[in-house]
Coordinates of C-alpha atoms and ligand atoms in Angstrom, one line a residue:
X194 CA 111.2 -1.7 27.6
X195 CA 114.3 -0.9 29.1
X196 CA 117.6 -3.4 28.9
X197 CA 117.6 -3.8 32.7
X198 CA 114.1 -5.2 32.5
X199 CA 115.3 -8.1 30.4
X200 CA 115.8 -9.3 34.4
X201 CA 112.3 -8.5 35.0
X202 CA 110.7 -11.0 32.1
X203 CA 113.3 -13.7 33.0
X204 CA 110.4 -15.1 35.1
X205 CA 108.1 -15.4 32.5
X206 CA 110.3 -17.6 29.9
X207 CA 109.7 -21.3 32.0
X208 CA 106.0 -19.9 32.5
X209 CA 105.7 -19.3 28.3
X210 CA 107.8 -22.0 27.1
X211 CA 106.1 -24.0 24.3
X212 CA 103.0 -22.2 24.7
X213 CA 100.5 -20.8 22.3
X214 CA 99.9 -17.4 21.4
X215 CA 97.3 -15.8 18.6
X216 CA 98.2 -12.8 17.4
X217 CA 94.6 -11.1 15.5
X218 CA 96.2 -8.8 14.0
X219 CA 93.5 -6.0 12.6
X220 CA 94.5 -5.7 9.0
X221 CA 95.0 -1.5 9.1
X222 CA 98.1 -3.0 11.3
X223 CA 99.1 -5.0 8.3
X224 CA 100.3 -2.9 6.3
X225 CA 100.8 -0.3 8.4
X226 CA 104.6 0.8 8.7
X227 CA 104.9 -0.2 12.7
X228 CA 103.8 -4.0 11.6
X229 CA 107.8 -4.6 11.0
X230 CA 108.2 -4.1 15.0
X231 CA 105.4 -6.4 15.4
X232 CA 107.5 -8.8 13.6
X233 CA 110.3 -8.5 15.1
X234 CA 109.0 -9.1 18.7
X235 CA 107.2 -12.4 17.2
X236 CA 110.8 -13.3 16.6
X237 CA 111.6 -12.8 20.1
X238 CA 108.5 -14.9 21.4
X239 CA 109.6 -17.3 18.7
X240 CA 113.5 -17.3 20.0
X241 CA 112.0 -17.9 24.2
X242 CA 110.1 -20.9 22.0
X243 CA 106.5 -19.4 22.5
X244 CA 104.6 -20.9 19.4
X245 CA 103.1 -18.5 17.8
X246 CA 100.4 -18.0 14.9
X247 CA 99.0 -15.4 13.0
X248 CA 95.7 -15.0 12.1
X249 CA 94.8 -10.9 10.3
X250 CA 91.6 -9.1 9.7
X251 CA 91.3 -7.7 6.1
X252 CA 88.3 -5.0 6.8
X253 CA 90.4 -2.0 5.8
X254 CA 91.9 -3.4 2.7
X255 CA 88.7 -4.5 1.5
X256 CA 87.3 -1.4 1.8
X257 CA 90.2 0.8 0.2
X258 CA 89.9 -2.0 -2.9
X259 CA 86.3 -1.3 -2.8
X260 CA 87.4 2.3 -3.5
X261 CA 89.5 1.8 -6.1
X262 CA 87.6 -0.3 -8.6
X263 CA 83.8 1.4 -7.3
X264 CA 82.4 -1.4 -5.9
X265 CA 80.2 -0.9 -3.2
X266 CA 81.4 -3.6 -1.0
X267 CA 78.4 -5.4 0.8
X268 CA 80.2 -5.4 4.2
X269 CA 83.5 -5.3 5.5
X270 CA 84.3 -7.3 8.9
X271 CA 82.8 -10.9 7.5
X272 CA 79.7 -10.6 9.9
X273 CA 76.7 -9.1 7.1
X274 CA 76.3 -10.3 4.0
X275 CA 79.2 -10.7 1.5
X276 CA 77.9 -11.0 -2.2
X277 CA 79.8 -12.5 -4.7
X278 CA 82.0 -9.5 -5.5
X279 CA 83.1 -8.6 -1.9
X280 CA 83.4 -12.1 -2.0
X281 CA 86.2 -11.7 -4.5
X282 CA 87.5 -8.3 -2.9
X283 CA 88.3 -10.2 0.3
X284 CA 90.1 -12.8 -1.8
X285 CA 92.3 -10.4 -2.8
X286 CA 92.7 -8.3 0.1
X287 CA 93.4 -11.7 2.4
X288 CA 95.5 -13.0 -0.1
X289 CA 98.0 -9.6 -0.4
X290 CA 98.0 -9.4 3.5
X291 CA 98.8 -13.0 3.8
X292 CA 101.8 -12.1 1.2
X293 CA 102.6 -9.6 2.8
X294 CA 102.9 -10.9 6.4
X295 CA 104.8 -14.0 5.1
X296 CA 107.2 -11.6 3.6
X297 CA 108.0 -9.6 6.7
X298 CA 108.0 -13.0 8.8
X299 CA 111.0 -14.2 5.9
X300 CA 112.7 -11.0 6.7
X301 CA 112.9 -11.7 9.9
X302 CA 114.1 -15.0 9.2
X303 CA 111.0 -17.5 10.5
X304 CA 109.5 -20.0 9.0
X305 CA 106.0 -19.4 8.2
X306 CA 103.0 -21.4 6.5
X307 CA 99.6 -19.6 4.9
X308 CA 97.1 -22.5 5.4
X309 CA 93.3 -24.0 4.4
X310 CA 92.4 -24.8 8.0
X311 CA 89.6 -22.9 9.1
X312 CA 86.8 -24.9 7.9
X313 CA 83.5 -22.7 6.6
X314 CA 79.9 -23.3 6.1
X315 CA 77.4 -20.3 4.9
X316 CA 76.7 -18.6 7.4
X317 CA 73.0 -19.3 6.1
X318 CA 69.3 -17.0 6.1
X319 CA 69.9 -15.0 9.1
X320 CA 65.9 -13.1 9.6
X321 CA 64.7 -13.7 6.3
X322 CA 68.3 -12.3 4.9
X323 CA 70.6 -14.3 2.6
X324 CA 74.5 -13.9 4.6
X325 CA 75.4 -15.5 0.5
X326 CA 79.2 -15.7 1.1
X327 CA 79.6 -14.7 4.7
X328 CA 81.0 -18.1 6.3
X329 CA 80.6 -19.8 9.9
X330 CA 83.9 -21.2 11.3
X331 CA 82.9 -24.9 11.5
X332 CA 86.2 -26.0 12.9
X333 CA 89.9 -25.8 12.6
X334 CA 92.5 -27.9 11.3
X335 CA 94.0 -28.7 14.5
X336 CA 96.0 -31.0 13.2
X337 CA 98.2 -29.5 10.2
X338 CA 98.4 -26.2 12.5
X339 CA 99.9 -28.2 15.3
X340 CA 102.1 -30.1 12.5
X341 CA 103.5 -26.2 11.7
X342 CA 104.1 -25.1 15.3
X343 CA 105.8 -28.5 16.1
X344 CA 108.2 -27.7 13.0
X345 CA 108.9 -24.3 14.2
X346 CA 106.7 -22.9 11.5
X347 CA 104.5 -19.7 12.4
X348 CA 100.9 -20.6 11.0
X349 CA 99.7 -17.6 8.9
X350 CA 95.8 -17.7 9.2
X351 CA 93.2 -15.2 6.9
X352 CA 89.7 -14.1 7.9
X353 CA 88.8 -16.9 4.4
X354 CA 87.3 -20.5 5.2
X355 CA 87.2 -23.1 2.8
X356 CA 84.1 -26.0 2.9
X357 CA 84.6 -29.7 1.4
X358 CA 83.2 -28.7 -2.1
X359 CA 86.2 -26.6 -2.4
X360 CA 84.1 -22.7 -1.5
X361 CA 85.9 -20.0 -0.5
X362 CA 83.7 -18.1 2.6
X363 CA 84.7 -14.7 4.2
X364 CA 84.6 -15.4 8.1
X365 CA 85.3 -12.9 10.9
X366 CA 88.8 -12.7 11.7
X367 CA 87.9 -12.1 15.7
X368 CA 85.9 -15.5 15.0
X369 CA 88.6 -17.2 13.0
X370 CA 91.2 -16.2 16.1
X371 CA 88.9 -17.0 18.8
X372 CA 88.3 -20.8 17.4
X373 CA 92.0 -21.3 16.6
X374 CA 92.7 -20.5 20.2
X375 CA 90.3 -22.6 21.4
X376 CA 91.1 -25.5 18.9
X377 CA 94.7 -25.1 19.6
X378 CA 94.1 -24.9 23.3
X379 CA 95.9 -21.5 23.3
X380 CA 97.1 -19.6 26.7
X381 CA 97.4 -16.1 24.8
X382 CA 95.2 -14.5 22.7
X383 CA 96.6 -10.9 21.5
X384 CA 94.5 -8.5 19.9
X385 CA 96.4 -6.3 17.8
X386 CA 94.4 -3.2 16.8
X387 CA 94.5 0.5 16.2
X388 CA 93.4 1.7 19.5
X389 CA 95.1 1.8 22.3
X390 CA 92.9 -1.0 24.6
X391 CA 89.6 -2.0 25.2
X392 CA 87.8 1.8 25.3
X393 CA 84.3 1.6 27.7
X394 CA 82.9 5.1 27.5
X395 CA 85.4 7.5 27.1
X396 CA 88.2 5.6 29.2
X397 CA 90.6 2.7 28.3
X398 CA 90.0 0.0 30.1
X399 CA 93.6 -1.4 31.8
X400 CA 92.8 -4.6 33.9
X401 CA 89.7 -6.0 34.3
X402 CA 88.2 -9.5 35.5
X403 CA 86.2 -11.6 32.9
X404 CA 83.4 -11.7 34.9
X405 CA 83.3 -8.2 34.8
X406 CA 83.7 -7.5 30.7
X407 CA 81.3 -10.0 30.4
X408 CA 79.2 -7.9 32.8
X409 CA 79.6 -5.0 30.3
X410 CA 78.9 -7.2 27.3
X411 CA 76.3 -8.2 28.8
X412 CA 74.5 -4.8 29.8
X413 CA 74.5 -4.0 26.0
X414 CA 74.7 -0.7 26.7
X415 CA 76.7 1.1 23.5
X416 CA 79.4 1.7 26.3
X417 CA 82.3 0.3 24.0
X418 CA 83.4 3.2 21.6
X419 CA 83.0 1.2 18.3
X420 CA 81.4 -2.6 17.4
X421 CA 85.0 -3.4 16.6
X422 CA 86.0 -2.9 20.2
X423 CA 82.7 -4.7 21.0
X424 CA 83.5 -7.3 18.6
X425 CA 87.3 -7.6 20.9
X426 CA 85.6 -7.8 24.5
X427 CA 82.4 -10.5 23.5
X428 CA 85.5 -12.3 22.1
X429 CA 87.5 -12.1 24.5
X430 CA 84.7 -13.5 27.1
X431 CA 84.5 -15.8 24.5
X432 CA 88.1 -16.9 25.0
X433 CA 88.0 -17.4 28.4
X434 CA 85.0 -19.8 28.3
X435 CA 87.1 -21.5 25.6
X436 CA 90.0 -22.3 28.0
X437 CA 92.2 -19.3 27.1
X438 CA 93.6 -17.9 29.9
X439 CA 94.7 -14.4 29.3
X440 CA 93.7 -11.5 26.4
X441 CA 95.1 -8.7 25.7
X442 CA 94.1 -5.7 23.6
X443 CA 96.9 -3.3 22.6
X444 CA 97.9 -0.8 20.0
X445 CA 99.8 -1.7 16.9
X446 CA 101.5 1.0 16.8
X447 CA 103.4 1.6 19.8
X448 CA 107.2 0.7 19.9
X449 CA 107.7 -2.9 21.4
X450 CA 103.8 -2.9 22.6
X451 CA 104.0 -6.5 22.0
X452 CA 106.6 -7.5 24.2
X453 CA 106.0 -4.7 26.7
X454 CA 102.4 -6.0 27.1
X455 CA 103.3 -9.9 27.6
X456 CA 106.6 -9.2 29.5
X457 CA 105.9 -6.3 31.9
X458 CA 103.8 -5.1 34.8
X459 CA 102.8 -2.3 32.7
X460 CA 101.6 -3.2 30.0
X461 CA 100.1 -0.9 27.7
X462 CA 97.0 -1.7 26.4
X463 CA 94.0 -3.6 28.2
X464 CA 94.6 -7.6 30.0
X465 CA 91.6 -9.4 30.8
X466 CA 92.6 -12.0 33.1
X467 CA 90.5 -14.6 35.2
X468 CA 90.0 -14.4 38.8
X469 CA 92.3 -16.6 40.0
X470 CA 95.2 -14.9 39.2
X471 CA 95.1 -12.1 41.5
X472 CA 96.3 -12.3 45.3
X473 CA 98.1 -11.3 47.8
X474 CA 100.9 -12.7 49.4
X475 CA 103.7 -12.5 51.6
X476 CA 106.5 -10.9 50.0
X477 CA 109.6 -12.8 49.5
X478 CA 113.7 -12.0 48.6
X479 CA 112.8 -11.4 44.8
X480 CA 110.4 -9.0 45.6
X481 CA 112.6 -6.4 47.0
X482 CA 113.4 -4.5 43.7
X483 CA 109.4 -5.2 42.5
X484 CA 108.9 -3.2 46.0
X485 CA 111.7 -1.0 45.5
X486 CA 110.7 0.0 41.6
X487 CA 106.8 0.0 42.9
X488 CA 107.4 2.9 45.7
X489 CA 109.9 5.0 43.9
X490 CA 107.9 7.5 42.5
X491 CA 105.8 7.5 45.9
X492 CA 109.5 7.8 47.7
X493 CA 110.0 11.3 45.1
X494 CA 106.9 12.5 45.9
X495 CA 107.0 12.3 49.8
X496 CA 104.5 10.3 49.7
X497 CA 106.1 7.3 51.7
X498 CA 109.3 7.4 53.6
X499 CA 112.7 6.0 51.7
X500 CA 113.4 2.6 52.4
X501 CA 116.9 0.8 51.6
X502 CA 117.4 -2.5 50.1
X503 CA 118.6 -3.4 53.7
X504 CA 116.0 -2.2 55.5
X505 CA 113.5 -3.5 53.2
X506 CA 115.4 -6.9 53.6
X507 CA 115.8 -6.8 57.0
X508 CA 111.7 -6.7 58.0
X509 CA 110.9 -8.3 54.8
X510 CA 108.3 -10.7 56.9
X511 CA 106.1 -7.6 57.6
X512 CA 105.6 -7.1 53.6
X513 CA 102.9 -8.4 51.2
X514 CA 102.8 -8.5 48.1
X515 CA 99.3 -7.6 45.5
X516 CA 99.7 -9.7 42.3
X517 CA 97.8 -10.0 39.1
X518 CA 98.9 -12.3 36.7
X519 CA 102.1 -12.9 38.8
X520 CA 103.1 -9.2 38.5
X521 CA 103.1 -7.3 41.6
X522 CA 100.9 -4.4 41.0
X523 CA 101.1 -3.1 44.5
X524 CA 102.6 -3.7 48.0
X525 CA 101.8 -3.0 52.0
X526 CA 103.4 -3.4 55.1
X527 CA 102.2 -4.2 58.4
X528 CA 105.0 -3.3 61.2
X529 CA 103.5 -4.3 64.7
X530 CA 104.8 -2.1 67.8
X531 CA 107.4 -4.5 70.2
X532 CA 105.7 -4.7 72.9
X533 CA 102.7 -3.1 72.0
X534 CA 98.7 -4.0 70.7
X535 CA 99.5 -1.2 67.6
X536 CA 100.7 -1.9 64.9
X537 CA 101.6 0.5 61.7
X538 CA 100.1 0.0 58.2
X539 CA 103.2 1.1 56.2
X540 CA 104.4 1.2 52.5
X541 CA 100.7 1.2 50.9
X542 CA 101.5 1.9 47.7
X543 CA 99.2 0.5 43.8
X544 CA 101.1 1.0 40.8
X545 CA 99.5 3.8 38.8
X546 CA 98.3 1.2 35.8
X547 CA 96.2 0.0 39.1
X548 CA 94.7 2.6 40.9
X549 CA 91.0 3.4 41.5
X550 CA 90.1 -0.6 41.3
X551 CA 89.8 -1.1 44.9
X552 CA 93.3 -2.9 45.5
X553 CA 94.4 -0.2 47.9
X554 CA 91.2 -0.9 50.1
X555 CA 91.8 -4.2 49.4
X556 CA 95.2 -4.6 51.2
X557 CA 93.7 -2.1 53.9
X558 CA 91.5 -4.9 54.5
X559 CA 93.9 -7.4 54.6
X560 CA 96.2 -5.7 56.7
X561 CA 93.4 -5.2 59.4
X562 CA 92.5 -9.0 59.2
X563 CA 96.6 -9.8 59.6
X564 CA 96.5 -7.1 62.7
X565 CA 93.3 -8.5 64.4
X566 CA 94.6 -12.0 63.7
X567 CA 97.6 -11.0 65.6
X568 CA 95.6 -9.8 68.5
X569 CA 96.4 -5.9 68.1
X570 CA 93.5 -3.2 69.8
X571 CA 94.5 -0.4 67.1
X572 CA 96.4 0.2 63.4
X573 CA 98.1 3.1 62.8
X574 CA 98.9 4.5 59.5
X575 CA 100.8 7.9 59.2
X576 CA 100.0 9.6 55.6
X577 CA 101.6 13.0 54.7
X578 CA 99.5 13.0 51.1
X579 CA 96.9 10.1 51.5
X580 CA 95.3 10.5 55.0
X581 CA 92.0 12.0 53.2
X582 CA 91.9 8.2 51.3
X583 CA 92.5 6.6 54.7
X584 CA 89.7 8.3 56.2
X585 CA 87.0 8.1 53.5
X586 CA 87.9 4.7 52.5
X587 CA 89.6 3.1 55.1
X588 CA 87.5 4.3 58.4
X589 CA 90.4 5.6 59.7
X590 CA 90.1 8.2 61.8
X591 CA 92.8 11.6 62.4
X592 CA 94.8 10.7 65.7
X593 CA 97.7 12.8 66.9
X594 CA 101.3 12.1 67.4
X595 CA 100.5 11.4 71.2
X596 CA 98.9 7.8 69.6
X597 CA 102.1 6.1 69.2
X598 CA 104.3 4.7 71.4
X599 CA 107.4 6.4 72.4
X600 CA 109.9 4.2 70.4
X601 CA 108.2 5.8 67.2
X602 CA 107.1 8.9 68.5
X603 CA 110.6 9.4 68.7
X604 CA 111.4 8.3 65.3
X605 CA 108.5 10.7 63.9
X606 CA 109.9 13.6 65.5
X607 CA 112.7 13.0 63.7
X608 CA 111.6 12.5 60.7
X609 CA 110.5 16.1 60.1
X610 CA 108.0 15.1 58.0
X611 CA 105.1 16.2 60.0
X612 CA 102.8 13.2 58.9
X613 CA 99.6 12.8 60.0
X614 CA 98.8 10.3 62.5
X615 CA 95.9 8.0 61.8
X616 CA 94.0 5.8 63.9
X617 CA 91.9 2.9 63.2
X618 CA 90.3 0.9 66.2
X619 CA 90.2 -2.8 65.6
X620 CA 86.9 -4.2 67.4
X621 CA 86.7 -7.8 67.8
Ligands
COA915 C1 96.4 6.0 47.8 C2 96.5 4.7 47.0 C3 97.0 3.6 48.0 C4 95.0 4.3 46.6 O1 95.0 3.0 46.0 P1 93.9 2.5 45.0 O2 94.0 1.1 44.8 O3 94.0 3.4 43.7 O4 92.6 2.9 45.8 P2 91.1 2.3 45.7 O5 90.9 1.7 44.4 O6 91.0 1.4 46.9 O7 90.2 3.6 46.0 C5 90.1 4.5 45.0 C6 89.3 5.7 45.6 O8 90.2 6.4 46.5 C7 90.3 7.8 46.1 N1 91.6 8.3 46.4 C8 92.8 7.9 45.8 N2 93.8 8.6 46.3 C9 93.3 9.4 47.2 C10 93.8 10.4 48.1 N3 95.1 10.7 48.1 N4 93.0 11.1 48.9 C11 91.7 10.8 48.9 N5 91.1 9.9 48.1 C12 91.9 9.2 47.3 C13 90.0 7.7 44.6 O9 89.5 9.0 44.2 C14 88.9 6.7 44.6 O10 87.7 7.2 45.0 P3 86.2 6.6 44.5 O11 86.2 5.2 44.8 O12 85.2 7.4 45.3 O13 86.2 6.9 43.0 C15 97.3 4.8 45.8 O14 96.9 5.8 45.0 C16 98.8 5.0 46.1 O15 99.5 4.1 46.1 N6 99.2 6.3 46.3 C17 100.6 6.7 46.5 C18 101.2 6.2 47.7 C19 100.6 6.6 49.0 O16 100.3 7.8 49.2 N7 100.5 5.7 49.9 C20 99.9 5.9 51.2 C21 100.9 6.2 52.3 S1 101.2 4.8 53.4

């Protein structure tokens, strides 16, 4: 993240103020030597006053501790069965994390809390097997965790529940994060793994509705690359039924991924994000640099035609504006001819972390309702690199220079650019 974006995430502080975010951080993150930079971006949420609280995995340690004293561990991620010395392995392994995480978090000069509130039963005789010390999250300690954050203290939660009679259970720490969001009614949950983002065969997945994850978790299809990242997405539909409102899966180790993932348009690993957070919109004052920084590389490329500030600002009524999560992701234009039933579909452009999820049809779309509402015959768009996409995908059709009216015709010849001209006609 670069300084001049400390502008960009200046709209997010009112929208994150005294709000809740879980970190899950996967325990190979732990004590991995990147988890100090994970650190030190809690302390930035914690300085904007985000409340934050940590709850770790311990799969990885368990199994290295395994290693080293020989015992065949009887599972590893708190979902089999757990026998009395795995039992004992994840006590230790949970405990040195915990230690280790409170450490860094003193470094860094916050305030932090290990705690007993997740709540455990046995998970019980699961067909005909014994789960022994594998525990069910009965329910969190809303309370004392609420008493922390309201201190300023960062809750430090481990994959360990504790019942009345004073047992220790190993839980799931994707089940221990996804109750302590719901419990604490959280608008964040961050997955902090060792891959870069949600992976569905072969490709990371960027931005993707909850409807349609829990499509893919659904299908049961082996499509995620591992049962860990199939653990992350049926939580994360999970969350969202719970109340949460965003989740993220990023990469532990990549350099600020934390805040670049909650602060920026890009982030870099995968949001899952509700439907109702994605629109389009007329495009107001502050979105002249969003529109500006979003067709730059297009501008390079001679893809689209350079636009100043002032020109920008001066038809600034023709622009819209494609959000998710109150980031514009992409941008159009619709210029209508003076005079004229035309109008020209200008300034398409999705941001790269977009493309290929129908928003550039999508804004076609809209710009043809905008142009029929406004009683034009025809829409023009004129595409040097894209006019294949406008054809195939927009039902636009090749036109010549001859289509537009002599104002632009003019303008075009000047140009030099030599685009082509294409026609869409708008029945009604
Ligand atoms: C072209 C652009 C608007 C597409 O946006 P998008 O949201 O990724 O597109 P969609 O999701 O609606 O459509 C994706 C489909 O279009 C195809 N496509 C993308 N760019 C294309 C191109 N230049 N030529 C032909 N097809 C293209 C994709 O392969 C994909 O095909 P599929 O659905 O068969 O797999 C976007 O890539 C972009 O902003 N490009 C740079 C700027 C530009 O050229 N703007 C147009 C000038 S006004």
């Amino acid at each position: 993240m670069k300084l001049t974006d400390l502008r960009g995430i200046l709209h997010y502080i009112p929208q994150f103020r005294e709000k809740t975010f879980i970190l899950a951080v996967d325990g190979v993150i732990v004590t991995d030597e990147s988890f100090a930079n994970i650190l030190l971006d809690v302390a930035v949420l914690r300085s904007l006053n985000i409340r934050v609280v940590l709850v770790h995995g311990a799969a990885e340690q368990i199994r290295q501790l395994a290693e080293k004293e020989s015992i065949q561990a009887s599972n590893l991620d708190g979902t089999g069965v757990t026998d009395a010395p795995t039992l004992q392995l994840a006590i230790n392994a949970a405990n040195r994390l915990t230690h280790e995480i409170l450490q860094g978090l003193s470094a860094n000069d916050l305030r932090a809390a290990s705690t007993n509130a997740i709540v455990a039963h046995p998970l019980g005789i699961i067909h005909g097997v014994d789960r022994l010390f594998t525990g069910k999250v009965e329910r969190v300690d809303t309370e004392l965790l609420q008493t922390l954050l309201n201190l300023g203290v960062v809750p430090v939660v481990s994959p360990l529940g504790f019942d009345g009679e004073g047992k220790t259970y190993r839980a799931n720490s994707d089940d221990v994060a996804l109750a302590v969001a719901e419990a604490l009614k959280a608008t964040k949950l961050i997955f902090i793994t060792d891959q870069e983002g949600l992976r569905y065969k072969d490709d990371v997945i960027r931005h993707m509705l909850v409807d349609d994850l829990r499509k893919l978790v659904q299908s049961a299809d082996g499509g995620f690359s591992t049962t860990e990242m199939f653990s992350k997405a049926s939580h994360a539909v999970a969350a969202f039924a719970a109340g949460v409102q965003r989740v993220h899966i990023i990469h532990g180790r990549d350099d600020e991924g934390l805040l670049a993932e909650v602060f920026s348009n890009e982030g870099i690993g995968t949001l899952i994000y509700a439907n109702e957070y994605e629109q389009i919109r007329p495009a107001r004052k502050k979105d002249i640099r969003a529109i500006k920084r979003l067709t730059k590389k297009a501008v390079e490329a001679d893809e689209l035609v350079r636009r100043t500030r002032a020109e920008i600002e001066k038809n600034l009524a023709d622009y819209y504006i494609f959000e998710i999560d109150r980031n514009p992701v992409a941008c159009v234009a619709l210029q209508v001819y003076a005079g004229e039933q035309k109008g020209e579909l200008a300034s398409l452009y999705v941001d790269t972390s977009h493309e290929n999820q129908g928003i550039g049809r999508k804004l076609i779309q809209f710009v043809e309702n905008k142009a029929r509402e406004t009683g034009l015959a025809e829409l023009i768009a004129l595409s040097t690199q894209t006019f294949s996409y406008f054809q195939t995908k927009g039902g636009f059709e090749e036109g010549t220079p001859d289509d537009l009216p002599p104002e632009r015709r003019e303008k075009y010849d000047q140009s030099g650019r030599n685009s082509k001209v294409l026609v869409k006609r708008l029945k009604r």
